[in-house]
Coordinates of C-alpha atoms in Angstrom, one line a residue:
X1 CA 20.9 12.7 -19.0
X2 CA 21.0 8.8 -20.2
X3 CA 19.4 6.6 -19.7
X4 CA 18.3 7.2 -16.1
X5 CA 15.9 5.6 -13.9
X6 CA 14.0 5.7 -10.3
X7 CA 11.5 3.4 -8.8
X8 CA 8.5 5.0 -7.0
X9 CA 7.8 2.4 -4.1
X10 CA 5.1 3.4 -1.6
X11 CA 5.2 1.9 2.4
X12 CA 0.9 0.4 1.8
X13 CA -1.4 0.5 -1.6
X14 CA -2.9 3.9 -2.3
X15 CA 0.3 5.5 -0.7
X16 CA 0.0 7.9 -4.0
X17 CA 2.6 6.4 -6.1
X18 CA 0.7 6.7 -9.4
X19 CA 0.3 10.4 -9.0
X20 CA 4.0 10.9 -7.7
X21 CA 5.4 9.1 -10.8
X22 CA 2.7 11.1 -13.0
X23 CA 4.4 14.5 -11.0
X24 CA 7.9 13.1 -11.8
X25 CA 7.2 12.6 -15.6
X26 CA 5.4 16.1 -15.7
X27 CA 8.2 18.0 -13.8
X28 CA 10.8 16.0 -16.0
X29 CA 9.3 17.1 -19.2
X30 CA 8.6 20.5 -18.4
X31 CA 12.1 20.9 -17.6
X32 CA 13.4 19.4 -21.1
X33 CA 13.8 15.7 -20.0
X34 CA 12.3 12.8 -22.4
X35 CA 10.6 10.6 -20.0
X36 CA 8.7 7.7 -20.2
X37 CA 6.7 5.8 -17.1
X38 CA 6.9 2.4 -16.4
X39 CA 5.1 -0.3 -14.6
X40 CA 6.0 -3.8 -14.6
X41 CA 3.1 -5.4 -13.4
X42 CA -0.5 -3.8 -12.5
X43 CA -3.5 -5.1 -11.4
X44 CA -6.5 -2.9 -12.2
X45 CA -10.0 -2.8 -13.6
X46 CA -9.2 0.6 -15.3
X47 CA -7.5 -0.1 -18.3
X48 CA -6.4 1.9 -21.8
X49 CA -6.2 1.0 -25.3
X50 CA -3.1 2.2 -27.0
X51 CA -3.1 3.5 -30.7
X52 CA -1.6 0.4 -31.5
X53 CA -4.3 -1.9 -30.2
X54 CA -2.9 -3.0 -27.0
X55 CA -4.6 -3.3 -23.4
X56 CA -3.0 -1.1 -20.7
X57 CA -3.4 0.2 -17.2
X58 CA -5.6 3.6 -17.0
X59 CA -3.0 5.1 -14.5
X60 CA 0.5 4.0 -17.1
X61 CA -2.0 5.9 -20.0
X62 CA -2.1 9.0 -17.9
X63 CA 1.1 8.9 -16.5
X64 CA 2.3 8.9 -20.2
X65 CA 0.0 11.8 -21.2
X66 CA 1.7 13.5 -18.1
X67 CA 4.9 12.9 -19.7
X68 CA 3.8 14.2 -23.3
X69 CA 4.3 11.2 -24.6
X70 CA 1.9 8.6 -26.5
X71 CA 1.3 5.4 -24.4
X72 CA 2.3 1.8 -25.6
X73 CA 2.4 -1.6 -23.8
X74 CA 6.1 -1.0 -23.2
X75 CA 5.2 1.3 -20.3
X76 CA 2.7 -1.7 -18.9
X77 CA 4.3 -5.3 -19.8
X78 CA 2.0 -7.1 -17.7
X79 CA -1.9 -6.1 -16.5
X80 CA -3.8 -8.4 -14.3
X81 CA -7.4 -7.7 -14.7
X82 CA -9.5 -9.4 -11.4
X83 CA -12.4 -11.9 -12.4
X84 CA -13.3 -12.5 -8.8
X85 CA -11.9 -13.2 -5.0
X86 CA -9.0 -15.7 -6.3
X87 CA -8.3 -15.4 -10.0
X88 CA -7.7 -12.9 -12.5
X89 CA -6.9 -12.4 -16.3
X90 CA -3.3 -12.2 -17.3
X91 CA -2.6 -9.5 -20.0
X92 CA 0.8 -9.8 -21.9
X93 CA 2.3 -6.8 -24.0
X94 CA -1.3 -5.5 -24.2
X95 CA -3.0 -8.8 -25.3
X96 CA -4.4 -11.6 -22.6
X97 CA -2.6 -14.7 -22.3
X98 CA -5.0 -16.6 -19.9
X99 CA -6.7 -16.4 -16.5
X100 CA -5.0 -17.5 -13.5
X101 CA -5.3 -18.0 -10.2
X102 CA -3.5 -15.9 -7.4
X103 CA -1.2 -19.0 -6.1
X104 CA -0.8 -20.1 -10.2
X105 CA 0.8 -17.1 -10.9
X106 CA 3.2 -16.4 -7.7
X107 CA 3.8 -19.9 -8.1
X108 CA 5.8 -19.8 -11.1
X109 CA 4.3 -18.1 -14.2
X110 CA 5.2 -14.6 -12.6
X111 CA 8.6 -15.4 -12.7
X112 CA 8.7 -16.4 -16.3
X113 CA 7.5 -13.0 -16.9
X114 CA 10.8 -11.5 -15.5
X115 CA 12.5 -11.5 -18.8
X116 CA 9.4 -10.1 -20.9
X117 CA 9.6 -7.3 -18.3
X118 CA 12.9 -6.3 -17.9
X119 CA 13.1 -6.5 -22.0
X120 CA 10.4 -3.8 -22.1
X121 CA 12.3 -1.9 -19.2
X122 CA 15.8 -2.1 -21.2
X123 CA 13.6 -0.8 -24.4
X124 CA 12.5 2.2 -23.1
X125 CA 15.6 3.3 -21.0
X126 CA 17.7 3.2 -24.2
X127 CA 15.1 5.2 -26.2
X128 CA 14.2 7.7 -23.4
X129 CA 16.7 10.0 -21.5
X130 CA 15.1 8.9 -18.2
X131 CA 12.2 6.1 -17.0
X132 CA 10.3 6.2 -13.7
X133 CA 8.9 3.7 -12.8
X134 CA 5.9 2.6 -10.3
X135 CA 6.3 -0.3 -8.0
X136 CA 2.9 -2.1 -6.9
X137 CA 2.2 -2.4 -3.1
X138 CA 5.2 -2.3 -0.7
X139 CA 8.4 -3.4 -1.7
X140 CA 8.3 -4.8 1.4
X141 CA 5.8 -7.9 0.8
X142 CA 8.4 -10.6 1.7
X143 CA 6.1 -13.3 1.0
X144 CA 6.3 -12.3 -2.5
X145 CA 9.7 -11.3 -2.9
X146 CA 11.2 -14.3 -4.6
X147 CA 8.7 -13.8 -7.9
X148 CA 8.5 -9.9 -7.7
X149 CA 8.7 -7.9 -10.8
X150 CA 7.4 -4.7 -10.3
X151 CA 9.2 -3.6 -6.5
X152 CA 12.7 -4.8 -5.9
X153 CA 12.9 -7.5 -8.2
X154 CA 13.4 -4.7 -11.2
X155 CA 15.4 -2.0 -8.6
X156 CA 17.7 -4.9 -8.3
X157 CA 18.2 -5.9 -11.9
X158 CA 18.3 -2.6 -13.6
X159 CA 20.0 -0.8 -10.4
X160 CA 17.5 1.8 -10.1
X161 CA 17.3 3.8 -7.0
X162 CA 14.4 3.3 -4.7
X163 CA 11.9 6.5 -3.3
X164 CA 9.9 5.3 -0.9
X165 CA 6.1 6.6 -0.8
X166 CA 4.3 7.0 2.3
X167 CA 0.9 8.6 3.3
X168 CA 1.0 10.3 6.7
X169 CA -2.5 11.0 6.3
X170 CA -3.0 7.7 7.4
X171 CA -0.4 7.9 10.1
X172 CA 2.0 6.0 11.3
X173 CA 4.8 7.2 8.4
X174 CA 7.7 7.1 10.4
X175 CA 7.3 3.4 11.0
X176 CA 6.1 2.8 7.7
X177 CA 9.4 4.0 6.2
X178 CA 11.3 2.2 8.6
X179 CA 9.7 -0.9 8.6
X180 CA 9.5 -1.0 5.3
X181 CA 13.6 -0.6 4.9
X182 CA 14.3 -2.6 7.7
X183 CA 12.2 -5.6 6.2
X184 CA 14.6 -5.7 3.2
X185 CA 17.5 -8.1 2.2
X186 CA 21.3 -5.9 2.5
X187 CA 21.2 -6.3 -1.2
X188 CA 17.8 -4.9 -1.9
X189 CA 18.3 -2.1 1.2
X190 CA 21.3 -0.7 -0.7
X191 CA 19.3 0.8 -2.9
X192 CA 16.5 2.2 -0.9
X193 CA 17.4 6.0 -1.5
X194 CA 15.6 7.6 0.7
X195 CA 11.2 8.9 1.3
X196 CA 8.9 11.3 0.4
X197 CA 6.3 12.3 2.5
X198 CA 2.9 12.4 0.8
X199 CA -0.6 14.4 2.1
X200 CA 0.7 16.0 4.6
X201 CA -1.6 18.9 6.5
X202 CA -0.6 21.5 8.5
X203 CA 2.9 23.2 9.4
X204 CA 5.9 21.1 7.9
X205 CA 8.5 22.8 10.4
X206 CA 6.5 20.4 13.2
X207 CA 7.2 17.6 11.5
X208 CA 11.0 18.1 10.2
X209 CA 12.6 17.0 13.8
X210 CA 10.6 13.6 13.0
X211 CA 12.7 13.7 9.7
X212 CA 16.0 14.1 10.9
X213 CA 15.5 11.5 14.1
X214 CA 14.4 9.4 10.5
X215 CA 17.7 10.1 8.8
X216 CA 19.7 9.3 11.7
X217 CA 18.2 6.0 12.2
X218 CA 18.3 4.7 8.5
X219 CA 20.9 6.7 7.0
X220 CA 18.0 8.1 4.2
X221 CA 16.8 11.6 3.7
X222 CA 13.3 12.4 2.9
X223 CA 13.4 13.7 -0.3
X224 CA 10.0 16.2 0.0
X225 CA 6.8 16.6 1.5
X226 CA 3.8 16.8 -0.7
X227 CA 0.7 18.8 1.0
X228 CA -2.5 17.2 0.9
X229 CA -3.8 18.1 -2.6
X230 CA -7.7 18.2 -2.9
X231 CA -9.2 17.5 -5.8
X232 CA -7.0 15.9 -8.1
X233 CA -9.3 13.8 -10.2
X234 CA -6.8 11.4 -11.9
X235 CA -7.1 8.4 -13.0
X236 CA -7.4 5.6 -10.3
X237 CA -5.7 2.0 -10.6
X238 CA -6.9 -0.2 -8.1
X239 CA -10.4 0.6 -6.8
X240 CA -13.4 3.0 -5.8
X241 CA -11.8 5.2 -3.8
X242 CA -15.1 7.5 -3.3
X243 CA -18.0 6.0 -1.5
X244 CA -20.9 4.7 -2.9
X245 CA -23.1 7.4 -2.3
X246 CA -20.3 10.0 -2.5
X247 CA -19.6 12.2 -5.3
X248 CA -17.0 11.4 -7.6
X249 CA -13.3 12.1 -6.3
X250 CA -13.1 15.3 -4.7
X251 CA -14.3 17.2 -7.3
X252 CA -15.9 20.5 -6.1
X253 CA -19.3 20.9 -7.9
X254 CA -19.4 23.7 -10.1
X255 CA -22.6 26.4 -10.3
X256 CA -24.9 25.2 -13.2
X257 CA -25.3 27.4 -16.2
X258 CA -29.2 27.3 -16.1
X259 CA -31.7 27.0 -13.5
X260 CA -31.5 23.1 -12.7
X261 CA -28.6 20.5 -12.1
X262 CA -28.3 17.2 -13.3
X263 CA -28.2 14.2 -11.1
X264 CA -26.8 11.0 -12.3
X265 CA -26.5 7.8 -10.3
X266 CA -23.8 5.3 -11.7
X267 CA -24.6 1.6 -10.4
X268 CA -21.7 0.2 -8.3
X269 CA -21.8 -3.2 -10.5
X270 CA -19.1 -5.6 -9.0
X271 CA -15.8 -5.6 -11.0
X272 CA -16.4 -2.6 -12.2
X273 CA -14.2 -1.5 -14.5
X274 CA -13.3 1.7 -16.2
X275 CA -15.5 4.0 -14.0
X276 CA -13.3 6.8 -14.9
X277 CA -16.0 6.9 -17.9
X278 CA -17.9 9.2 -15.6
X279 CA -15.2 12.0 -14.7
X280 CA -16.2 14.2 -17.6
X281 CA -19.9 14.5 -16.3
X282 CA -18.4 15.2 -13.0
X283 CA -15.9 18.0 -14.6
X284 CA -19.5 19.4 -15.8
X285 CA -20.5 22.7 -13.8
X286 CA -24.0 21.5 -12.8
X287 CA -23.9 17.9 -12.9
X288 CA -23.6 15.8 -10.2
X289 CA -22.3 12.1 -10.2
X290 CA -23.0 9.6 -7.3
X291 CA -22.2 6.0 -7.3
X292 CA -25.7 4.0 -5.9
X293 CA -26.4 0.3 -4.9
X294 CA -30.1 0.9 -4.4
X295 CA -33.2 1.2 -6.1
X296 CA -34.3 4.4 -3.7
X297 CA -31.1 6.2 -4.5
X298 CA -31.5 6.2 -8.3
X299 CA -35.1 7.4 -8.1
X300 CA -34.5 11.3 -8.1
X301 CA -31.4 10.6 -10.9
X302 CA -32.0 12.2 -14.4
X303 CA -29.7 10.1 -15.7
X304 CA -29.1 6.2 -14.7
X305 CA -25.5 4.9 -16.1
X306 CA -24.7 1.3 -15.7
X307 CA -21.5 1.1 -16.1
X308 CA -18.7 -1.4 -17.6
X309 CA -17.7 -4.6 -15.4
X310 CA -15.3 -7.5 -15.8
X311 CA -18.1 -9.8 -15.1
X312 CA -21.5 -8.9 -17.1
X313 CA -23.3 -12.0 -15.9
X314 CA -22.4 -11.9 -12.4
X315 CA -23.5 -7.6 -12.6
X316 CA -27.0 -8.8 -14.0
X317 CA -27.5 -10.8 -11.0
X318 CA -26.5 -8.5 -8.6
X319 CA -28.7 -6.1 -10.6
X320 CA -31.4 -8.2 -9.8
X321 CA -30.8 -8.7 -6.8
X322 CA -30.5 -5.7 -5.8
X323 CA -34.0 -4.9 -7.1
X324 CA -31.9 -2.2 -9.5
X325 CA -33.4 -4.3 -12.5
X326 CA -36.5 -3.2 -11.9
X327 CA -35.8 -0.3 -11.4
X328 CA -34.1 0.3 -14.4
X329 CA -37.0 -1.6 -16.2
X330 CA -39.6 1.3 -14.7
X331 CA -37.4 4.1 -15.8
X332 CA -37.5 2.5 -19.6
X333 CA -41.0 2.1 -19.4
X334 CA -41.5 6.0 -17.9
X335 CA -38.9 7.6 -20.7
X336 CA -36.3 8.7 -18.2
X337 CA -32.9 8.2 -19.7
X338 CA -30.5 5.1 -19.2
X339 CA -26.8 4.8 -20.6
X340 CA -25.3 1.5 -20.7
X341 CA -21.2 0.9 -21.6
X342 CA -19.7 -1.6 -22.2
X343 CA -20.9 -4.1 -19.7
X344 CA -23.4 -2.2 -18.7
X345 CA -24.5 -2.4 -22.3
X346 CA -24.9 -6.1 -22.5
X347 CA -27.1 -6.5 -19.9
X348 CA -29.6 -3.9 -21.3
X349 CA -29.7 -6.5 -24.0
X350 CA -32.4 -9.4 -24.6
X351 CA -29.4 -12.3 -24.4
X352 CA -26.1 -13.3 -23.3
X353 CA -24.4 -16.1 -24.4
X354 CA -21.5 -16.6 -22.2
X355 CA -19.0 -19.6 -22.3
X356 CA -16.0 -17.7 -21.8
X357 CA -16.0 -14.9 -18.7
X358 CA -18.7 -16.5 -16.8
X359 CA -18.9 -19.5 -18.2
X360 CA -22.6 -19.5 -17.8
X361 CA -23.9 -20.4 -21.2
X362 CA -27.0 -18.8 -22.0
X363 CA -28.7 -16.2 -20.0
X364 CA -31.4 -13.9 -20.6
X365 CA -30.7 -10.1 -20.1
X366 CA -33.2 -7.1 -18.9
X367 CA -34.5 -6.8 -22.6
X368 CA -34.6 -3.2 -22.5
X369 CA -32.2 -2.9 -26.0
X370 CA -32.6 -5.3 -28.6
X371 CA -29.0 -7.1 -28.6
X372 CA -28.0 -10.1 -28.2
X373 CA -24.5 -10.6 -26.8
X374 CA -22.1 -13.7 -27.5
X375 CA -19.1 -13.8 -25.7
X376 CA -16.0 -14.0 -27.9
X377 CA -12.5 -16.1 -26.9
X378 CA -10.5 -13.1 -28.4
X379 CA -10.9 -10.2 -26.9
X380 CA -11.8 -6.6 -29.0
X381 CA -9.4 -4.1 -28.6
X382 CA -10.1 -0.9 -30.6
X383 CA -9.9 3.1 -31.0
X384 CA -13.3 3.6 -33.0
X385 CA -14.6 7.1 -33.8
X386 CA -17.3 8.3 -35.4
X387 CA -20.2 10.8 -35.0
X388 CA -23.2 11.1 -32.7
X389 CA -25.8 13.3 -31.7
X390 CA -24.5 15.5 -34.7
X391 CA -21.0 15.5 -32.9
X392 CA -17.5 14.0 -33.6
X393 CA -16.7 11.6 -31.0
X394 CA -14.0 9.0 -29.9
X395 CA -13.7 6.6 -27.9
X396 CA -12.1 3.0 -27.0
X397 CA -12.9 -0.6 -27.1
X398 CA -12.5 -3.9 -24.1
X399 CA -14.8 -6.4 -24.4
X400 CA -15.2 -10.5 -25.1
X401 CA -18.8 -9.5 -26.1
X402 CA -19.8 -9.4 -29.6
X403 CA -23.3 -7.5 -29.8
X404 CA -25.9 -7.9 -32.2
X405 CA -27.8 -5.1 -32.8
X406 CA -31.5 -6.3 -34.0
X407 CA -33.4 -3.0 -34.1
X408 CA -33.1 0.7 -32.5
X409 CA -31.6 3.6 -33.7
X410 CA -27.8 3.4 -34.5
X411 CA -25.8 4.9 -31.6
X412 CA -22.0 4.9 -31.0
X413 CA -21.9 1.1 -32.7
X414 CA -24.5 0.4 -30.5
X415 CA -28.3 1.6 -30.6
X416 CA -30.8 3.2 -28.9
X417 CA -34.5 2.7 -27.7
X418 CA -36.4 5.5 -26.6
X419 CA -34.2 7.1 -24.0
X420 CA -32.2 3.6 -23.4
X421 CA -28.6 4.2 -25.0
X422 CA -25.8 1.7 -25.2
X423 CA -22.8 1.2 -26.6
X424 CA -19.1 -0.7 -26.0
X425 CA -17.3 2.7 -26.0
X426 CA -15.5 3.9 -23.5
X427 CA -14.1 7.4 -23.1
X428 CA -17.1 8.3 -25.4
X429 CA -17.7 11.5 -22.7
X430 CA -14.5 13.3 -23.0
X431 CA -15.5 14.2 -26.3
X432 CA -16.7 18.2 -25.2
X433 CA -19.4 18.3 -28.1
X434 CA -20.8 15.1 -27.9
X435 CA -21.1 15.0 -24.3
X436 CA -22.9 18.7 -24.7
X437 CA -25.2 17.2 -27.0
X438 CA -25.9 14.3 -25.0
X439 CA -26.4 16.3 -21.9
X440 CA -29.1 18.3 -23.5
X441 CA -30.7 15.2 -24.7
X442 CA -31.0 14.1 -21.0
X443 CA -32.6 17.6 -19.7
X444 CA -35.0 17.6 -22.0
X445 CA -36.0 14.0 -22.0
X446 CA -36.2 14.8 -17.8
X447 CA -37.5 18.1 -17.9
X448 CA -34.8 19.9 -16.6
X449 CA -33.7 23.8 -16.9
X450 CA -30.4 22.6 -17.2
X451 CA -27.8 24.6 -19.7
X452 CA -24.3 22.5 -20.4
X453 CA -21.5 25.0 -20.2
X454 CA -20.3 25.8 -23.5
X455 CA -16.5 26.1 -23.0
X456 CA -15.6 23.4 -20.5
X457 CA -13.0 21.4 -21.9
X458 CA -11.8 17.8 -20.2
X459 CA -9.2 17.5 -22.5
X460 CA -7.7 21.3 -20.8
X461 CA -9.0 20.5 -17.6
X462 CA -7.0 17.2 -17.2
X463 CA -3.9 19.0 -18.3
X464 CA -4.2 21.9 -15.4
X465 CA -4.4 18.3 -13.5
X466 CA -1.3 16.7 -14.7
X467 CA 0.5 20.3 -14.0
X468 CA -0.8 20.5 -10.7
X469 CA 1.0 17.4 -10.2
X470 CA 4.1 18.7 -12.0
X471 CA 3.9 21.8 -9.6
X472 CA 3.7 19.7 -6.1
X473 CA 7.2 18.7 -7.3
X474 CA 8.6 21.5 -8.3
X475 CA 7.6 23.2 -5.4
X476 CA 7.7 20.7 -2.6
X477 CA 10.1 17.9 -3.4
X478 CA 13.9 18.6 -3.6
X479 CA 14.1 18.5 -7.5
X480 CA 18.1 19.1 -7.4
X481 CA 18.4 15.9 -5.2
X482 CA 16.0 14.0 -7.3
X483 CA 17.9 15.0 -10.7
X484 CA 20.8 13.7 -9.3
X485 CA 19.4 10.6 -7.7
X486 CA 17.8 9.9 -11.0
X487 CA 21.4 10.1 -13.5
X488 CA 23.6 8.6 -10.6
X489 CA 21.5 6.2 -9.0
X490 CA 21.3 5.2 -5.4
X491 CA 23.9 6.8 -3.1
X492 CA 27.0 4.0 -2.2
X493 CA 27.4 3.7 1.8
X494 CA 23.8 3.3 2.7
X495 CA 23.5 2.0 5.7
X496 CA 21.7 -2.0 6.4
X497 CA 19.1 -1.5 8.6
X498 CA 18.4 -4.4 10.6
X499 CA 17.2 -7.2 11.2
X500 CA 16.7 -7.2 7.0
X501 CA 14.7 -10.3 5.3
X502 CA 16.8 -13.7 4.2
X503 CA 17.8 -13.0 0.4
X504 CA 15.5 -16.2 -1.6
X505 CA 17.2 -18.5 -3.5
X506 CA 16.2 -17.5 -7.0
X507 CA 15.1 -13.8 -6.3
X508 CA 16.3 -11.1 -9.6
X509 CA 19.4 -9.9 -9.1
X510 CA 21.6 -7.5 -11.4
X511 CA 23.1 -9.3 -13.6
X512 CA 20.4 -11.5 -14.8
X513 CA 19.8 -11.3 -18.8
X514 CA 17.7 -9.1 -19.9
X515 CA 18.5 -6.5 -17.3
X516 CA 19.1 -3.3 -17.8
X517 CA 22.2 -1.9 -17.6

């Protein structure tokens, strides 16, 4: 294999695309195939710093670790990062280029992007023997066709075949996969391959009549159906996908090791941002993680995280106005334990200076960790490591906040005040010891019989994920079809599904420079 390519599309958002490209690269890999993921453009709160310093999306870092491979800003050209309802933060090759709003960049500066992307797409497709990429949405946004480049607008350039993503645990799947095709300009239908049926319960043999009455209407097989897969616990892109006073994914909780649990309570700041932070507590037998947005929720927590957020002055006033700030200044006071990141770190703090995120100048903080926070123009990007709690530890850096630390005990870059931690790392869990070590600093400091197990591993327990994913594949897809789909490309003779969508003046199309070949 070459050189090969496939586009993962999905019919809505949160069809599962991220975790059938992730199953794609896994099953590839396993089988002998160098793969690499690829995602145009993302938008997402949960991003990833590369070993060389640049900003990527969470779900391109895992879909890379799923491939064996190390992640670079290659496989995630262009991150938007939300700052609120109408504009968001443009990131470039790992480095941001500027905020915009929604109609400035679909009205021209996502088109100029084209090239950048395509130039990524070409690099990796000559280096790797095969790329699969993740479209964004539905290919089928029409309003948005003429500046796409992440759905069609790369299919169409670098010829990749199209496998279309639908959830029938939603419903409706059938007409999502036609609509979706018949939506489509003739030149971007042709290469619609065909569907894969995602989260399916029950007996497939009831639903394969629906599949054939599909084919014979589009001319497109379905290509597998996935079964509904509990438990996953990847990495999300685009949101909270749990409820706020849910536990975290669909983790089951594991028996504790001593006589008590652990309860922590994350604050659901707005923006929040990399609140995968949590998983390894969650991946903890005994520890349970909840998301709250109440004072009265947090009050039985042993624990109190606030977590990281794209906007640290706008979290400090819903904090407050929430009556969580008070909250969180009681627990301080009593000695129960509180764990800032990131965000969530700077608002612990006496001071934030902010001209650049907020734009609100100065603003005084909960003053529960002696920092004072100016916000920075160029954004820190970093892979620190260190030692803590007696432990090796590693972690990873986003922030426009400088901190300066006036007093505490050094912690993680950050300090500590009584049993008030905070620090800019992310990640800073996953390390097995250190979060063993920190976990026994919160029992005792709450009084709980609680015992960390001594031989849970996230680093193993994400890989048994990433197979799992590998495994719905190989065991429910038609990998044979899928091989051959991905070296040959899109089968010729498809048939154009009508009524189709006008093809825009000035929509990608193969041919344009830069595209791959």
């Amino acid at each position: 294999m070459s050189g090969g390519g496939l586009l993962v599309a999905g019919t809505t958002s949160d069809a599962g695309k991220s975790v059938v490209t992730a199953g794609i690269c896994r099953w590839l890999v396993r089988r002998g195939v160098k793969v690499a993921p690829f995602k145009g453009q993302n938008m997402s709160l949960n991003s990833f710093v590369t070993r060389e310093g640049a900003e990527i999306g969470r779900a391109q870092a895992m879909q890379a670790q799923a491939a064996r491979v190390e992640p670079t800003a290659l496989m995630n050209p262009v991150l938007l990062k939300p700052g609120g309802d109408r504009s968001s933060q443009v990131v470039l090759m790992g480095r941001p280029v500027g905020e915009l709003s929604a109609r400035g960049y679909h009205g021209g500066r996502q088109k100029a992007l084209f090239e950048p992307v395509m130039d990524c797409l070409d690099e990796l497709r000559s280096t790797y023997d095969a790329v699969v990429c993740e479209g964004a949405g539905s290919p089928a946004e029409i309003n948005l066709r003429r500046t796409d480049i992440v759905n069609m607008g790369i299919a169409r350039a670098a010829r990749l075949p199209v496998l279309v993503v639908g959830d029938i645990d939603r419903g409706g799947v059938f007409a999502q996969f036609f609509g979706t095709t018949a939506l489509l300009a003739p030149e971007d239908q042709e290469l619609i391959a065909g569907y894969l049926v995602n989260k399916f319960r029950g007996d497939v043999t009831l639903l394969e009549p629906g599949l054939e009455m599909l084919h014979g209407l589009t001319g497109r097989r379905t290509f597998g159906v996935l079964p509904y897969a509990h438990g996953l616990g990847i990495d999300e892109e685009d949101g909270l996908r749990v409820s706020l006073r849910g536990t975290v994914r669909e983790s089951a909780v594991a028996p504790p090791v001593g006589e008590d649990v652990l309860r922590v309570a994350v604050c659901a700041v707005p923006l929040m941002s990399n609140f995968t932070d949590v998983d390894a507590l969650a991946a903890e037998p005994g520890v349970i993680v909840r998301f709250v947005d109440r004072p009265e929720e947090m009050a039985d927590a042993d624990l109190v995280i606030v977590p990281g957020t794209r906007g640290t002055v706008r979290a400090l006033e819903w904090l407050r106005e929430r009556g969580l700030a008070g909250a969180l200044a009681r627990r301080a006071a009593e000695g129960r334990p509180v764990l800032g990141i990131c965000g969530g770190f700077q608002v612990l703090g006496r001071h934030i200076d902010d001209d650049v995120e907020s734009r609100a100048g100065a603003v005084p903080a909960l003053g529960l960790l002696p920092v004072r926070v100016r916000f920075a123009a160029e954004k820190t990007l970093a892979r620190p490591s260190g030692t803590a709690l007696g432990q090796p530890v590693e972690g990873y850096e986003i922030h426009h906040g400088v901190a300066e630390v006036l007093g505490g005990e050094p912690f993680l870059d950050g300090c500590r005040v009584g049993e008030v931690w905070g620090t800019h790392w992310h990640g800073s869990l996953e390390s097995d010891g250190f979060r063993r070590a920190f976990l026994r600093a919160v029992a005792a400091a709450s009084g709980r019989r609680f015992v960390p197990a001594p031989d849970t591993s996230f680093a193993a327990l994400r890989e048994a994920q990433l197979d799992r994913l590998g495994d719905l594949i190989e065991e429910h897809a038609d990998t044979d079809a899928l091989l051959r789909l991905i070296e040959g490309g899109a089968p010729s003779g498809l048939p154009f599904i009508p009524p189709g969508a006008p093809d825009l003046p000035g929509a990608p199309a193969a041919g344009t420079p830069g595209a791959a070949q």
